[in-house]
Short mmCIF file of C-alpha atoms and ligand atoms in Angstrom, two decimals:
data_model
loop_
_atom_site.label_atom_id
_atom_site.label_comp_id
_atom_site.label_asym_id
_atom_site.label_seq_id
_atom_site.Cartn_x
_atom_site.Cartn_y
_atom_site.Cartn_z
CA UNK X 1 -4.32 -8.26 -15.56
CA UNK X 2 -7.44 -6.92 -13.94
CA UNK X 3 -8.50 -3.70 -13.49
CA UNK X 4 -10.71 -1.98 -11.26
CA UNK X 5 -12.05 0.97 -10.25
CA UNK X 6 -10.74 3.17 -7.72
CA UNK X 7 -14.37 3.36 -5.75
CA UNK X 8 -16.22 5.17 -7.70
CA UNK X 9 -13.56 7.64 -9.24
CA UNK X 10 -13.20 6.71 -13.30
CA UNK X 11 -10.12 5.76 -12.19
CA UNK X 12 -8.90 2.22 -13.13
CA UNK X 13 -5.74 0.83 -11.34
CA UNK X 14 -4.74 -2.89 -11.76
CA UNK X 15 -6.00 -5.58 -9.11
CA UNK X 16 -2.64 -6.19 -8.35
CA UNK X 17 -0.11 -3.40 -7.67
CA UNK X 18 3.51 -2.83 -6.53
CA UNK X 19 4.83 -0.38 -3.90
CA UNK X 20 8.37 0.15 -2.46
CA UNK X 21 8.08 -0.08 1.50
CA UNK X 22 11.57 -1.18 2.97
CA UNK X 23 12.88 -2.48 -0.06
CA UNK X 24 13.64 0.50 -2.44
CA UNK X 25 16.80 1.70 -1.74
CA UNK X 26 18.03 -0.73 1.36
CA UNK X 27 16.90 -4.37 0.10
CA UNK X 28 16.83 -3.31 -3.78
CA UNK X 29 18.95 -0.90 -5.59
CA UNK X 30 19.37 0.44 -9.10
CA UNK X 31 19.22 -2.75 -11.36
CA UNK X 32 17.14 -4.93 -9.66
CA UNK X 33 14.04 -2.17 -9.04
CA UNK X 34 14.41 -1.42 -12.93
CA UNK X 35 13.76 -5.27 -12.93
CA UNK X 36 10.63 -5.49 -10.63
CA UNK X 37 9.63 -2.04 -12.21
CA UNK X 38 9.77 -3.98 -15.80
CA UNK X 39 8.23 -7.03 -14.78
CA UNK X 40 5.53 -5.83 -12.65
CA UNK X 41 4.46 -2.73 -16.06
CA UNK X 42 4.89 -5.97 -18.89
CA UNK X 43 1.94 -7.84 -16.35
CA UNK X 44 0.11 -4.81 -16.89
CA UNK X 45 0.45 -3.12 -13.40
CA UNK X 46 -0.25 0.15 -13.38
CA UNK X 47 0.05 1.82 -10.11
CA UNK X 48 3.79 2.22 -8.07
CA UNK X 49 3.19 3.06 -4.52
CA UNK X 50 5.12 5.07 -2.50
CA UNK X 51 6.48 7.75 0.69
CA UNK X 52 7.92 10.32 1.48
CA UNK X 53 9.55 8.64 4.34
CA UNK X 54 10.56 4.85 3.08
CA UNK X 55 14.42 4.67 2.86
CA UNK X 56 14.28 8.71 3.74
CA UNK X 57 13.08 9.45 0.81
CA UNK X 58 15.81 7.26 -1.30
CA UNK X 59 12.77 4.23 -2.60
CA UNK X 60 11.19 7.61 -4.24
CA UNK X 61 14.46 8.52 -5.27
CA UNK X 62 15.31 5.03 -7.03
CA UNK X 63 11.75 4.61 -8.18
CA UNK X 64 11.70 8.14 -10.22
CA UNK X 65 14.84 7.07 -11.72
CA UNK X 66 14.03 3.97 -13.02
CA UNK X 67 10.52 4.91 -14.11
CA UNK X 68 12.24 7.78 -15.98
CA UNK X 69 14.61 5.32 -17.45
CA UNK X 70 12.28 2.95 -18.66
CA UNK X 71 10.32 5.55 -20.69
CA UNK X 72 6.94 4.36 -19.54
CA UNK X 73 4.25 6.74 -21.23
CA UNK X 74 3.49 8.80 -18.42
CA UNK X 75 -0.49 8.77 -19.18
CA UNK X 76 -0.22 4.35 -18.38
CA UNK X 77 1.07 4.15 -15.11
CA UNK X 78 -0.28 5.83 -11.46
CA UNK X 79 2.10 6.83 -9.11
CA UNK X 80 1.49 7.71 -5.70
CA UNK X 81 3.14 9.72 -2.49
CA UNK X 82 2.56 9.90 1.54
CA UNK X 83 3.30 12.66 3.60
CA UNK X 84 3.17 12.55 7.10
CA UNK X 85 6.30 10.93 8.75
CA UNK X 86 8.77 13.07 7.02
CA UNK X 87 11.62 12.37 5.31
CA UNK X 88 14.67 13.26 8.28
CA UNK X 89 15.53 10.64 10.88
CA UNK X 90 14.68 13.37 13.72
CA UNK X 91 12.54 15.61 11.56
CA UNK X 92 11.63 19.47 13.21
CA UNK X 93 7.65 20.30 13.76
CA UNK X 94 7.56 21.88 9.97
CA UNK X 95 9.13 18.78 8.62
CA UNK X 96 6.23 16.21 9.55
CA UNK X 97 2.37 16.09 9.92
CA UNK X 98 -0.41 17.03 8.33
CA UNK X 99 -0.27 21.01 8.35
CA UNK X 100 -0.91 23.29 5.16
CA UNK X 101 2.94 23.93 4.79
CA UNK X 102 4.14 20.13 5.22
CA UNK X 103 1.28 18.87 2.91
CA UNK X 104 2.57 21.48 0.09
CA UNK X 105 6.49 21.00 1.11
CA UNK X 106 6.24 17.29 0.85
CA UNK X 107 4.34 17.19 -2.05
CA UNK X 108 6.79 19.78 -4.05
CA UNK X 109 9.57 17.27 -2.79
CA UNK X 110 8.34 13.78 -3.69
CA UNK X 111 7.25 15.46 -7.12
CA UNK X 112 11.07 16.12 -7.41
CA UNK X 113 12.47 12.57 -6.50
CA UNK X 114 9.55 10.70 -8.36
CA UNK X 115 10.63 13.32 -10.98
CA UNK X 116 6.80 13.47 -12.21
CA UNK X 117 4.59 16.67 -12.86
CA UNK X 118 1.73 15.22 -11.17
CA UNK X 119 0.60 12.31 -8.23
CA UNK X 120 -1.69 10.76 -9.23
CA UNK X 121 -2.63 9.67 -5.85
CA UNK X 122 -1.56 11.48 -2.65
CA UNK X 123 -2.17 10.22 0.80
CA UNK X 124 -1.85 11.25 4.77
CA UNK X 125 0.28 8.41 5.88
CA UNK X 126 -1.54 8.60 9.75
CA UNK X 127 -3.96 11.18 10.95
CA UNK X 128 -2.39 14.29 12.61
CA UNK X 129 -3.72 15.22 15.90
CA UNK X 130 -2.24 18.62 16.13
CA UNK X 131 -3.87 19.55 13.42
CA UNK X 132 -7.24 20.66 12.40
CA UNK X 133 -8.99 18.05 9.68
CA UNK X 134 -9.93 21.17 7.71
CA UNK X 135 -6.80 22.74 7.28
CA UNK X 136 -5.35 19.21 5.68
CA UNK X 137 -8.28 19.02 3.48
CA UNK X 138 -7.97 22.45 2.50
CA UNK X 139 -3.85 22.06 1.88
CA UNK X 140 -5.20 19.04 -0.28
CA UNK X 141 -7.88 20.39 -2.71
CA UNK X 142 -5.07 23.16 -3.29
CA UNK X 143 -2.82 20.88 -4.46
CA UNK X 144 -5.61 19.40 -6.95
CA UNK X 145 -6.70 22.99 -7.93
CA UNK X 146 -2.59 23.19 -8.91
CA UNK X 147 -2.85 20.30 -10.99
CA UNK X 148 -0.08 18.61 -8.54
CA UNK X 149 -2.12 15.93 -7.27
CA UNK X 150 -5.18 14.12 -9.21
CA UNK X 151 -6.92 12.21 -6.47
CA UNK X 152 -6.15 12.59 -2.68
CA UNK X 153 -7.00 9.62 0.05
CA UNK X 154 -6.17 9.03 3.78
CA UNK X 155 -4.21 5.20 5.38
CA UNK X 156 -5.03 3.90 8.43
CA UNK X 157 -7.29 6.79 9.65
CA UNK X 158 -10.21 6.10 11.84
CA UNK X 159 -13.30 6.00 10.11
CA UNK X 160 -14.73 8.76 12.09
CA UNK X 161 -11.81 10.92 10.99
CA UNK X 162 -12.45 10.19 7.41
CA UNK X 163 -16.01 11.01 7.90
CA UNK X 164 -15.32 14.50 9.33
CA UNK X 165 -13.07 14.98 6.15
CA UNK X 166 -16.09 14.61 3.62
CA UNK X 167 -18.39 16.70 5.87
CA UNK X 168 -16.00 19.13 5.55
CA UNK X 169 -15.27 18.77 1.94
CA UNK X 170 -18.68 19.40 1.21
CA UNK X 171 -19.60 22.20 3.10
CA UNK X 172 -16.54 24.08 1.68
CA UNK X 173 -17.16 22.89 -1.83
CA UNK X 174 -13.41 21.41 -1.73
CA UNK X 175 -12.47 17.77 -2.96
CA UNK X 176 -12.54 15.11 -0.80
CA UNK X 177 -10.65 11.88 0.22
CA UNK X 178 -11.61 8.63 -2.33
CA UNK X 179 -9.01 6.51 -1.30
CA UNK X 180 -7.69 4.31 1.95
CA UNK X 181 -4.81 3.00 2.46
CA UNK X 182 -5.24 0.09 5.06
CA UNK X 183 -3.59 -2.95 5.85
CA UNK X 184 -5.60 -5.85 5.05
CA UNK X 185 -4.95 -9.74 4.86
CA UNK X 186 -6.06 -12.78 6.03
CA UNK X 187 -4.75 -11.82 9.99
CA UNK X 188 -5.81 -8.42 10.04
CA UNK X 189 -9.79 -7.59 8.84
CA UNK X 190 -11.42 -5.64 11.15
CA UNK X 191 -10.84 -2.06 10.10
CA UNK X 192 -11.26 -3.01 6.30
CA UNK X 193 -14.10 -5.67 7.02
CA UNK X 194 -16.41 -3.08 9.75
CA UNK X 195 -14.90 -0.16 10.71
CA UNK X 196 -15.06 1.09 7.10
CA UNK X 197 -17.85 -0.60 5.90
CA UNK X 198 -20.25 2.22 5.70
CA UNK X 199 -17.12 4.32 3.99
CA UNK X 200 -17.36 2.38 0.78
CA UNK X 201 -21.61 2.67 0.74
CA UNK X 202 -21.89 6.42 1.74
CA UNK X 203 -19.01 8.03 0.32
CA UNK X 204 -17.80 5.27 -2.93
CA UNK X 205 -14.12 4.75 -1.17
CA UNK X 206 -11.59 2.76 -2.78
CA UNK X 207 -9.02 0.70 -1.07
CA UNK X 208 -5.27 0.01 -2.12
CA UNK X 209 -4.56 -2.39 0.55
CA UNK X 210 -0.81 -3.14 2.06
CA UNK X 211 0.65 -5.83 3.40
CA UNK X 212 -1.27 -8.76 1.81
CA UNK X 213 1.43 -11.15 3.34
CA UNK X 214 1.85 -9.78 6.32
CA UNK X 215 5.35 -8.90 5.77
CA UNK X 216 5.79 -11.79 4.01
CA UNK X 217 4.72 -14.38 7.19
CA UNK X 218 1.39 -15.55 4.82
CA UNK X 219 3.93 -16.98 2.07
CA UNK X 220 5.31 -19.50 4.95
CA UNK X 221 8.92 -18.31 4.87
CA UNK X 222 8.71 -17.75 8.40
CA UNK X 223 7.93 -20.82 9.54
CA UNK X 224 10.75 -22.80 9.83
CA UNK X 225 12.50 -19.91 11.58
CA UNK X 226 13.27 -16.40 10.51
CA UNK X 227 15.81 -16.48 7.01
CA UNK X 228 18.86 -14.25 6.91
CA UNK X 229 18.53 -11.43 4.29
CA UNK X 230 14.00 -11.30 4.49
CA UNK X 231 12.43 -7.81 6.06
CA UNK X 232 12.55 -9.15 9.36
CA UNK X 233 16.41 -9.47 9.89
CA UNK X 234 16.67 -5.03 8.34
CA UNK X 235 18.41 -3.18 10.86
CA UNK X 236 16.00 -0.74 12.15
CA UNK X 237 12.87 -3.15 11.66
CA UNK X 238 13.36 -4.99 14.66
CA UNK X 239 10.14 -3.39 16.04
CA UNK X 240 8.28 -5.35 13.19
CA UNK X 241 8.93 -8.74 14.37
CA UNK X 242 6.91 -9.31 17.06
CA UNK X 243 4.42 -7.92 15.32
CA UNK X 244 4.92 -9.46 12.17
CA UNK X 245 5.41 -13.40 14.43
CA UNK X 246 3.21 -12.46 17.37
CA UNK X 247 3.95 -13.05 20.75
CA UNK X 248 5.34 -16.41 21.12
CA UNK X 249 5.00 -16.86 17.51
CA UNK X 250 1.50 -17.52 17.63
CA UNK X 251 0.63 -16.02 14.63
CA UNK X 252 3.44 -18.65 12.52
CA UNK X 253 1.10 -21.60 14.24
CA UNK X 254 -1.84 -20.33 12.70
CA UNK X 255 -0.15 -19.89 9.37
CA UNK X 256 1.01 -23.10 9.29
CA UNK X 257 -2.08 -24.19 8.28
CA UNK X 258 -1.90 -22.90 5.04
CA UNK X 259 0.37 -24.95 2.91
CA UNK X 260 -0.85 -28.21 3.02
CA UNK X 261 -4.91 -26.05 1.55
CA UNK X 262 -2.48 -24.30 -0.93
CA UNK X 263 -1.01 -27.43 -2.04
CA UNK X 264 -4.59 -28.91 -2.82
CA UNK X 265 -5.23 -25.83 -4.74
CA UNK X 266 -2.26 -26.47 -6.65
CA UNK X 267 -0.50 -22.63 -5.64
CA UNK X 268 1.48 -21.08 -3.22
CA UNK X 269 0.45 -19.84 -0.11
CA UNK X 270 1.04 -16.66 -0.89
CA UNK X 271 -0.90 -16.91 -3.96
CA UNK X 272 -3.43 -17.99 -1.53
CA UNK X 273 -3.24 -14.92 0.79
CA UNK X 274 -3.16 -12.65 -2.42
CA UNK X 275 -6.58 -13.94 -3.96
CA UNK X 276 -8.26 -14.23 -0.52
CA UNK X 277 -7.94 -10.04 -0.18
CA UNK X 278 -8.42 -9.83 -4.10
CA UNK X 279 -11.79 -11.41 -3.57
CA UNK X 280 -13.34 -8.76 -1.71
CA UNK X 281 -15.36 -6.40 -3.44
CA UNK X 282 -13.68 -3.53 -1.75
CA UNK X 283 -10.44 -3.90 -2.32
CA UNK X 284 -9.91 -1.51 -5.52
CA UNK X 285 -6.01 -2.81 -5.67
CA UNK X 286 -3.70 -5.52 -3.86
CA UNK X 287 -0.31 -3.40 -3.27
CA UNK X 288 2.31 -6.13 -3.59
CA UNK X 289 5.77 -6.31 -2.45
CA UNK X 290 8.88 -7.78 -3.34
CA UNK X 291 12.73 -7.79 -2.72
CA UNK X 292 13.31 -10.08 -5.75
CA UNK X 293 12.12 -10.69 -9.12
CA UNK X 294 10.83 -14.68 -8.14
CA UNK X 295 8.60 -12.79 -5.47
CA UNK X 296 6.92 -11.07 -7.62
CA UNK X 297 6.57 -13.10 -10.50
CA UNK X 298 4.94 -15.76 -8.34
CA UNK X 299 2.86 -13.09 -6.17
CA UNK X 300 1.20 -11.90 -9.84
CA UNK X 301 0.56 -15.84 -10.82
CA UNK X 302 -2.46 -15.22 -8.57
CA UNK X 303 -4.77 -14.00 -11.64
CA UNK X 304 -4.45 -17.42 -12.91
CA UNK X 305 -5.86 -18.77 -9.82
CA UNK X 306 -8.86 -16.41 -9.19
CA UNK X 307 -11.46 -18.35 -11.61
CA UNK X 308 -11.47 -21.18 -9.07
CA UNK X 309 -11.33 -19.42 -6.02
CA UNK X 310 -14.74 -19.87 -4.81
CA UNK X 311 -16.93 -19.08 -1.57
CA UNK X 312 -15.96 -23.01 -0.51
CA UNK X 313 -11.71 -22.47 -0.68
CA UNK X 314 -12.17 -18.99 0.73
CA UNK X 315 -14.42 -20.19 4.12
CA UNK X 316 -11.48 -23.04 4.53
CA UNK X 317 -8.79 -20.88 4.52
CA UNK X 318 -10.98 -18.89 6.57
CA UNK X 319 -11.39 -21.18 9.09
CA UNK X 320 -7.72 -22.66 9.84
CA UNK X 321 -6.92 -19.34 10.20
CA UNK X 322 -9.66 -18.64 13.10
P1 NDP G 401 3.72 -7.94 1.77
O1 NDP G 401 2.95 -8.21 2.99
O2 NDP G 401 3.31 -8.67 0.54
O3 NDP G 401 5.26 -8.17 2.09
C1 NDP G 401 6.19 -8.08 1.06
C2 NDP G 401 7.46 -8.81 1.47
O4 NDP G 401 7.19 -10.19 1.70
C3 NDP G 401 8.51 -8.78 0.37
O5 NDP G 401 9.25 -7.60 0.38
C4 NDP G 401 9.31 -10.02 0.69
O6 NDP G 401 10.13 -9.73 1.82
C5 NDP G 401 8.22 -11.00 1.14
N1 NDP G 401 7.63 -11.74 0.03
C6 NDP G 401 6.77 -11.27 -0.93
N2 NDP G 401 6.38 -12.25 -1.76
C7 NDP G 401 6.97 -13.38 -1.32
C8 NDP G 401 6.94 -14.71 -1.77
N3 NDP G 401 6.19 -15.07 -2.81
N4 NDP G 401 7.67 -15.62 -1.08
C9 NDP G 401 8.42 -15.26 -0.02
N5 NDP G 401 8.50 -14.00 0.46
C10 NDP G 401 7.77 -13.06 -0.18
O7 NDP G 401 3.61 -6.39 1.36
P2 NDP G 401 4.30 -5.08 2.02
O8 NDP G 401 4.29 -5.14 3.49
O9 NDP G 401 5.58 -4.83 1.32
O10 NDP G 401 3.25 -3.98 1.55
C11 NDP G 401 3.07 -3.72 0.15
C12 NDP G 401 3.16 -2.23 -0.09
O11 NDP G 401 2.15 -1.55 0.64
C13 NDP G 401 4.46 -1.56 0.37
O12 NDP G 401 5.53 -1.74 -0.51
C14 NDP G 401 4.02 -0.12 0.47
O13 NDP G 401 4.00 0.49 -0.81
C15 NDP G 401 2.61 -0.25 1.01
N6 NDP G 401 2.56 -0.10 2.48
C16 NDP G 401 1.83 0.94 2.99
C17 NDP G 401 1.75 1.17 4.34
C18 NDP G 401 0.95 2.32 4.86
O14 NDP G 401 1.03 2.62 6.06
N7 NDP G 401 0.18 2.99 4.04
C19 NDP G 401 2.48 0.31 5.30
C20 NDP G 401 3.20 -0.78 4.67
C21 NDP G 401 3.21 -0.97 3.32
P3 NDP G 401 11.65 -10.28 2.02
O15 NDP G 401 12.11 -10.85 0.74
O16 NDP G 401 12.40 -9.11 2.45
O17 NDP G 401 11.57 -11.26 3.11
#
């Protein structure tokens, strides 16, 4: 494994990294997470992502189990949470957002399921517009103060947003956001690639990026049609597969391209998506994910790849996927 900093927090979280969106508790239940858990901690991952509100709180549920089963040291693995969408299918105004009481409430609660003392990362899942940037960032720096949360970031925030947080970090003296969450891969660059370029120069962000398949679509298993049993046949994810296909399916013609570059390359094309976000210098961590073991122990074959991933294979996979 690799490691890298988080920014520039002494933090150092593996290149590659596992999280439990969808899958956890609906996809994967008791044996089969302590199996990805197992596999992904002997590869030397060391950061588990995941939210208050995946599975309704049951993937933080299943995940604190197993990690409590499988006696990992709790000083060699991360652990993170995300508050924001709340847990309940119809959750009331206190139950969601980014106030001081759902920030603390939420936190209290995934400490619970993950059945951990601490998070060691903490993130606002979207930015809250009914409420006041300060009163988040002073809800988080309590929670650090407490010794409940070690480092505290932001996902899919605008930049200007995240900017406003560190103004007011400083002038309060309070700690301030090190971490994004965005999703990055090679059909979705923009926010990662300018919007938060001056983020990572001005401020030292990390990045634990999500989605390096695109739900999967960059590994090809969409391209013959859509499989029975993958993320985009879920009930209740129906919203995801236009998205995830594009209108028309435009976005399966473009990633069509990739297996015949992969093959030269002697990989997968999902190794190939994984490496192509693993060689920017801003990515601090790949979040992977998997509903089976053969996912993931392909998706973490990538490291063995990275040595001859050079400027040349990147710009062709670069262009076929203009
Ligand atoms: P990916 O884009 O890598 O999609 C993972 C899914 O793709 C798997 O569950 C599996 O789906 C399929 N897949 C993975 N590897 C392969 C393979 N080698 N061959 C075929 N199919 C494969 O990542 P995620 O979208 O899961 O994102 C990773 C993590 O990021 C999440 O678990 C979560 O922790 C985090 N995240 C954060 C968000 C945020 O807003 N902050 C939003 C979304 C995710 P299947 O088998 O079901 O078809």
């Amino acid at each position: 494994m690799q490691y890298r900093r988080l920014g520039r927090t002494g933090l150092q979280l593996s290149a590659l990294s596992f999280g439990a969106w969808v899958t956890f508790g609906r996809q994967v239940g008791r044996s089969d997470a302590r199996e990805l858990l197992a596999l992904a901690w002997d590869r030397g991952v060391n950061f588990f992502d995941n939210a208050e509100t995946y599975n309704h709180g049951d993937a933080e549920r299943l995940m604190g189990d197993v990690l409590a089963d499988l006696r990992f040291p709790r000083d060699s693995y991360c652990v993170s949470s995300k508050v924001y969408f709340g847990v309940a299918d119809k959750p009331r105004p206190t139950q969601r957002g980014l106030s001081r009481k759902h920030v603390i409430e939420a936190c209290n609660q995934a400490l619970e399921r993950l059945r951990v003392g601490h998070l060691d990362l903490y993130f606002c899942h979207r930015p809250d517009p009914e409420t006041p940037i300060e009163e988040t960032v002073a809800a988080m720096d309590t929670l650090i103060r407490q010794g409940k949360v070690l480092y505290w970031g932001t996902s899919e925030w605008p930049a200007a947003a995240i900017h406003e947080a560190h103004r007011i970090a400083q002038a309060m003296h309070m700690y301030a956001p090190v971490v994004e969450q965005p999703q990055y891969n090679l059909l979705h660059r923009e926010r990662v690639e300018q919007e938060y370029a001056p983020l990572y120069a001005s401020y030292g962000m990390g990045t634990t990026i999500w989605s390096p398949l695109a739900s999967g679509l960059l590994s090809g298993k969409y391209n013959q049609g859509v499989p029975e049993g993958s993320r985009l046949t879920q009930p209740g994810y129906e919203w995801l597969r236009d998205i995830v296909l594009g209108e028309g399916g435009e976005r399966v013609q473009k990633v069509k391209r990739l297996p015949a570059i992969a093959a030269e390359a002697d990989v997968t094309p999902a190794q190939l998506a994984i490496a192509w976000c693993l060689a920017n210098p801003n990515v601090s961590t790949v979040l992977l994910g998997a509903s089976r073991k053969e996912q993931l122990e392909q998706n973490l074959g990538v490291l063995d790849l990275l040595p001859r991933f050079d400027l040349a294979l990147k710009e062709r996979i670069e262009q076929a996927l203009a």
